[in-house]
Amino acid sequence: MSVKDNLKNIQENIIAACSKANRNAEEIKIIAVTKYVSIDRAIEAVEAGVTHLGENRDDGLLSKWEELKDKPTWHFIGSLQTRKVKNVIDKVDYIHSLDRLSLAKEINKRATRTINCLVQVNVSGEESKHGMEPEAVCDFVKQLEGCPNIHVAGLMTMAPFTEDESMIRDCFRRLKNLQLEVKNLKLDFASCNELSMGMSNDYRLAIEEGATMVRIGTALVGQESQEVK
Ligand SMILES: *Cc1c(COP(=O)(O)O)cnc(C)c1O
């Protein structure tokens, strides 16, 4: 399937999920996750009208950035090693994987402008998942006052690995509640308007539960090859 056809399909599903939840579909940003596909496929996505691209590794981001430069808005969605911050900092608009103070300090130090960061939260508690414990998020956000180059744009999570819809919904709902707690801190460096949750298999549920950013790889651009990272 072409990216264009996939995109049309996804947009229709988003409109349906929004009307179910009484939301405006214009609130939702579709991030095309291009980590499994070639540069050509990423270009195809941008030509099809995708305006946000996401990558989870520094080398994948850099190779695609070389081609597309600032045409799309760039999202770094994978766990980010502190020593790799300098490779991506001037290329990315959003970092979805802020999960520790040492990383915040490095982002703050290397940034030459404000970087929109989303705090990654391990809501499900699965050991394999990155992100901080929900209980720690508000204190962590307060500590970011000392990092003037960071704006806390929102929160991000990954749903538990399960077919159980109610467990997935519960995870998304808990992130939404946590977002309200952070907003209630009323910190000018933490508007926290974005909720990055939902991937190919669960973006409809995520939107029903309040997602503003969905990170879609397989259902949008496919998976071309295992070798392409
Ligand atoms: C790979 C990835 C996605 C996209 O996954 P799909 O199931 O292919 O849509 C979304 N978010 C993160 C953090 C990822 O690593």
Short mmCIF file of C-alpha atoms and ligand atoms in Angstrom, two decimals:
data_model
loop_
_atom_site.label_atom_id
_atom_site.label_comp_id
_atom_site.label_asym_id
_atom_site.label_seq_id
_atom_site.Cartn_x
_atom_site.Cartn_y
_atom_site.Cartn_z
CA MET A 1 0.00 0.00 0.00
CA SER A 2 1.18 3.49 -0.70
CA VAL A 3 1.74 5.82 2.24
CA LYS A 4 -0.95 8.01 0.72
CA ASP A 5 -3.58 5.24 0.96
CA ASN A 6 -2.48 4.29 4.47
CA LEU A 7 -2.63 7.90 5.56
CA LYS A 8 -6.15 8.31 4.21
CA ASN A 9 -7.22 5.20 6.09
CA ILE A 10 -5.65 6.37 9.34
CA GLN A 11 -7.15 9.84 9.00
CA GLU A 12 -10.58 8.27 8.60
CA ASN A 13 -10.04 6.13 11.69
CA ILE A 14 -8.91 9.19 13.62
CA ILE A 15 -12.01 11.11 12.62
CA ALA A 16 -14.16 8.17 13.76
CA ALA A 17 -12.34 7.87 17.10
CA CYS A 18 -12.63 11.63 17.63
CA SER A 19 -16.33 11.70 16.98
CA LYS A 20 -16.80 8.81 19.40
CA ALA A 21 -14.95 10.78 22.05
CA ASN A 22 -16.41 14.17 21.13
CA ARG A 23 -13.04 15.53 20.10
CA ASN A 24 -11.79 17.64 17.23
CA ALA A 25 -9.61 15.64 14.82
CA GLU A 26 -7.47 18.73 14.24
CA GLU A 27 -6.07 18.28 17.75
CA ILE A 28 -4.29 15.09 16.69
CA LYS A 29 -0.79 15.07 15.23
CA ILE A 30 0.16 11.98 13.25
CA ILE A 31 3.84 11.17 13.67
CA ALA A 32 5.08 8.80 10.98
CA VAL A 33 7.62 6.50 12.61
CA THR A 34 10.16 5.74 9.89
CA LYS A 35 12.61 3.60 11.87
CA TYR A 36 11.82 0.43 9.87
CA VAL A 37 11.93 2.01 6.43
CA SER A 38 14.28 3.57 3.91
CA ILE A 39 14.93 7.22 3.27
CA ASP A 40 12.88 6.94 0.06
CA ARG A 41 9.86 5.76 2.01
CA ALA A 42 10.27 8.65 4.45
CA ILE A 43 10.36 11.03 1.48
CA GLU A 44 7.22 9.37 0.13
CA ALA A 45 5.52 9.99 3.47
CA VAL A 46 6.36 13.68 3.40
CA GLU A 47 5.18 13.93 -0.20
CA ALA A 48 1.92 12.23 0.82
CA GLY A 49 1.30 15.02 3.31
CA VAL A 50 2.85 13.72 6.53
CA THR A 51 4.29 16.68 8.46
CA HIS A 52 5.77 14.91 11.51
CA LEU A 53 8.47 12.21 11.36
CA GLY A 54 9.72 10.13 14.29
CA GLU A 55 12.92 8.12 14.69
CA ASN A 56 14.21 6.15 17.65
CA ARG A 57 17.95 6.12 16.91
CA ASP A 58 20.42 8.89 16.28
CA ASP A 59 21.83 7.38 13.08
CA GLY A 60 18.37 6.81 11.58
CA LEU A 61 17.37 10.34 12.39
CA LEU A 62 20.55 11.84 10.95
CA SER A 63 20.42 9.97 7.65
CA LYS A 64 16.82 10.98 7.03
CA TRP A 65 17.38 14.50 8.27
CA GLU A 66 20.15 14.93 5.67
CA GLU A 67 17.57 14.38 2.92
CA LEU A 68 14.56 16.13 4.35
CA LYS A 69 16.13 18.84 6.53
CA ASP A 70 13.45 21.00 8.10
CA LYS A 71 10.62 20.01 5.77
CA PRO A 72 8.98 17.84 8.44
CA THR A 73 8.86 18.41 12.18
CA TRP A 74 11.25 15.90 13.78
CA HIS A 75 10.49 13.78 16.82
CA PHE A 76 13.01 11.67 18.71
CA ILE A 77 10.96 8.84 20.21
CA GLY A 78 13.48 6.26 21.39
CA SER A 79 15.46 5.99 24.59
CA LEU A 80 18.24 8.52 24.31
CA GLN A 81 21.72 7.90 25.66
CA THR A 82 23.16 11.00 27.26
CA ARG A 83 26.28 10.90 25.10
CA LYS A 84 24.17 10.93 21.92
CA VAL A 85 22.26 14.10 22.76
CA LYS A 86 24.80 16.25 20.93
CA ASN A 87 24.22 14.31 17.68
CA VAL A 88 20.52 15.03 17.48
CA ILE A 89 19.90 18.18 19.48
CA ASP A 90 20.04 20.63 16.56
CA LYS A 91 17.84 18.43 14.37
CA VAL A 92 14.91 17.60 16.60
CA ASP A 93 11.85 19.61 17.50
CA TYR A 94 10.48 17.20 20.11
CA ILE A 95 12.14 14.62 22.35
CA HIS A 96 9.58 12.09 23.65
CA SER A 97 11.89 10.15 25.92
CA LEU A 98 12.93 12.46 28.72
CA ASP A 99 13.12 10.14 31.71
CA ARG A 100 15.94 11.28 33.98
CA LEU A 101 17.58 14.41 35.29
CA SER A 102 21.01 13.62 33.84
CA LEU A 103 19.44 13.56 30.37
CA ALA A 104 17.59 16.83 31.01
CA LYS A 105 20.84 18.48 32.06
CA GLU A 106 22.62 17.35 28.93
CA ILE A 107 19.74 18.50 26.68
CA ASN A 108 19.73 21.84 28.47
CA LYS A 109 23.49 22.21 28.12
CA ARG A 110 23.66 21.35 24.42
CA ALA A 111 20.52 23.14 23.24
CA THR A 112 20.82 26.42 21.39
CA ARG A 113 17.06 27.03 21.55
CA THR A 114 14.09 25.74 23.51
CA ILE A 115 13.56 22.01 23.05
CA ASN A 116 10.07 20.60 23.47
CA CYS A 117 10.36 17.53 25.65
CA LEU A 118 7.82 14.93 26.68
CA VAL A 119 8.40 13.08 29.91
CA GLN A 120 8.27 9.36 29.22
CA VAL A 121 6.29 7.49 31.84
CA ASN A 122 6.29 3.76 32.47
CA VAL A 123 2.62 3.59 33.38
CA SER A 124 2.27 -0.15 32.87
CA GLY A 125 5.21 -0.97 35.15
CA GLU A 126 6.56 -3.53 32.69
CA GLU A 127 10.24 -3.99 33.37
CA SER A 128 11.15 -3.96 29.71
CA LYS A 129 9.75 -0.47 29.30
CA HIS A 130 11.65 2.77 29.64
CA GLY A 131 10.26 5.77 31.42
CA MET A 132 9.86 6.99 34.95
CA GLU A 133 7.40 5.83 37.57
CA PRO A 134 4.15 7.80 37.51
CA GLU A 135 4.61 8.78 41.17
CA ALA A 136 7.91 10.50 40.39
CA VAL A 137 6.72 12.67 37.49
CA CYS A 138 5.50 15.81 39.27
CA ASP A 139 8.65 16.17 41.38
CA PHE A 140 10.78 15.54 38.33
CA VAL A 141 8.99 18.24 36.34
CA LYS A 142 9.50 20.74 39.17
CA GLN A 143 13.22 20.02 39.08
CA LEU A 144 13.34 21.07 35.43
CA GLU A 145 13.00 24.67 36.48
CA GLY A 146 16.81 24.66 36.47
CA CYS A 147 16.86 23.76 32.75
CA PRO A 148 15.69 26.88 30.90
CA ASN A 149 16.18 25.34 27.45
CA ILE A 150 13.62 22.63 28.16
CA HIS A 151 9.91 23.08 27.75
CA VAL A 152 7.79 20.25 29.09
CA ALA A 153 5.39 19.94 26.19
CA GLY A 154 3.68 16.83 27.47
CA LEU A 155 3.87 13.21 28.54
CA MET A 156 4.53 10.04 26.58
CA THR A 157 3.90 6.38 27.26
CA MET A 158 3.83 3.00 25.58
CA ALA A 159 0.87 0.71 26.27
CA PRO A 160 1.46 -2.68 27.90
CA PHE A 161 2.11 -5.60 25.59
CA THR A 162 -1.33 -7.20 25.73
CA GLU A 163 -4.45 -7.80 23.69
CA ASP A 164 -6.57 -6.78 26.64
CA GLU A 165 -8.24 -3.56 25.57
CA SER A 166 -9.27 -2.57 29.06
CA MET A 167 -5.66 -2.76 30.28
CA ILE A 168 -4.50 -0.61 27.38
CA ARG A 169 -7.24 1.94 28.02
CA ASP A 170 -6.40 2.00 31.70
CA CYS A 171 -2.78 2.82 30.89
CA PHE A 172 -3.79 5.70 28.61
CA ARG A 173 -6.27 7.01 31.18
CA ARG A 174 -3.63 7.06 33.87
CA LEU A 175 -1.33 9.09 31.65
CA LYS A 176 -4.17 11.54 31.00
CA ASN A 177 -4.73 11.93 34.75
CA LEU A 178 -1.04 12.48 35.28
CA GLN A 179 -1.12 15.18 32.60
CA LEU A 180 -3.80 17.00 34.58
CA GLU A 181 -1.63 16.80 37.70
CA VAL A 182 1.33 18.33 35.87
CA LYS A 183 -0.86 21.06 34.35
CA ASN A 184 -2.14 21.82 37.83
CA LEU A 185 1.39 22.69 38.91
CA LYS A 186 0.90 25.74 36.66
CA LEU A 187 4.57 26.04 35.75
CA ASP A 188 5.32 28.30 32.81
CA PHE A 189 7.98 25.89 31.53
CA ALA A 190 5.55 22.95 31.61
CA SER A 191 2.43 23.66 29.56
CA CYS A 192 2.07 19.88 29.19
CA ASN A 193 -0.59 20.10 26.49
CA GLU A 194 0.56 17.05 24.56
CA LEU A 195 -0.16 13.39 25.24
CA SER A 196 1.97 11.13 23.05
CA MET A 197 0.34 7.72 23.17
CA GLY A 198 -0.90 5.18 20.66
CA MET A 199 0.91 3.22 17.95
CA SER A 200 -0.27 1.18 14.93
CA ASN A 201 -2.35 -1.24 16.98
CA ASP A 202 -3.81 1.04 19.61
CA TYR A 203 -3.96 4.60 18.26
CA ARG A 204 -7.76 4.57 18.06
CA LEU A 205 -8.04 3.71 21.76
CA ALA A 206 -5.38 6.29 22.59
CA ILE A 207 -7.33 9.00 20.81
CA GLU A 208 -10.52 8.05 22.61
CA GLU A 209 -8.55 8.48 25.84
CA GLY A 210 -7.07 11.86 24.96
CA ALA A 211 -3.92 11.40 22.83
CA THR A 212 -2.77 14.49 20.91
CA MET A 213 0.16 12.74 19.22
CA VAL A 214 0.01 9.24 17.80
CA ARG A 215 3.25 7.53 16.76
CA ILE A 216 2.46 5.27 13.83
CA GLY A 217 5.04 3.16 12.01
CA THR A 218 3.85 -0.13 10.55
CA ALA A 219 0.29 0.93 9.67
CA LEU A 220 1.46 4.07 7.92
CA VAL A 221 4.82 3.48 6.24
CA GLY A 222 5.09 -0.31 6.69
CA GLN A 223 8.18 -2.30 7.56
CA GLU A 224 10.44 -2.68 4.57
CA SER A 225 13.29 -4.73 5.93
CA GLN A 226 14.68 -5.99 9.20
CA GLU A 227 18.10 -4.61 8.29
CA VAL A 228 16.95 -1.02 8.02
CA LYS A 229 17.03 0.41 11.49
C1 LIG B 1 8.50 1.79 16.78
C2 LIG B 1 7.81 2.72 17.67
C3 LIG B 1 6.51 3.17 17.36
C4 LIG B 1 5.73 2.71 16.14
O1 LIG B 1 5.37 1.38 16.24
P1 LIG B 1 4.34 0.70 15.22
O2 LIG B 1 3.72 -0.40 16.01
O3 LIG B 1 5.13 0.22 14.06
O4 LIG B 1 3.33 1.73 14.84
C5 LIG B 1 5.94 4.08 18.23
N1 LIG B 1 6.58 4.52 19.34
C6 LIG B 1 7.82 4.11 19.67
C7 LIG B 1 8.46 4.64 20.90
C8 LIG B 1 8.47 3.19 18.84
O5 LIG B 1 9.71 2.78 19.18
#
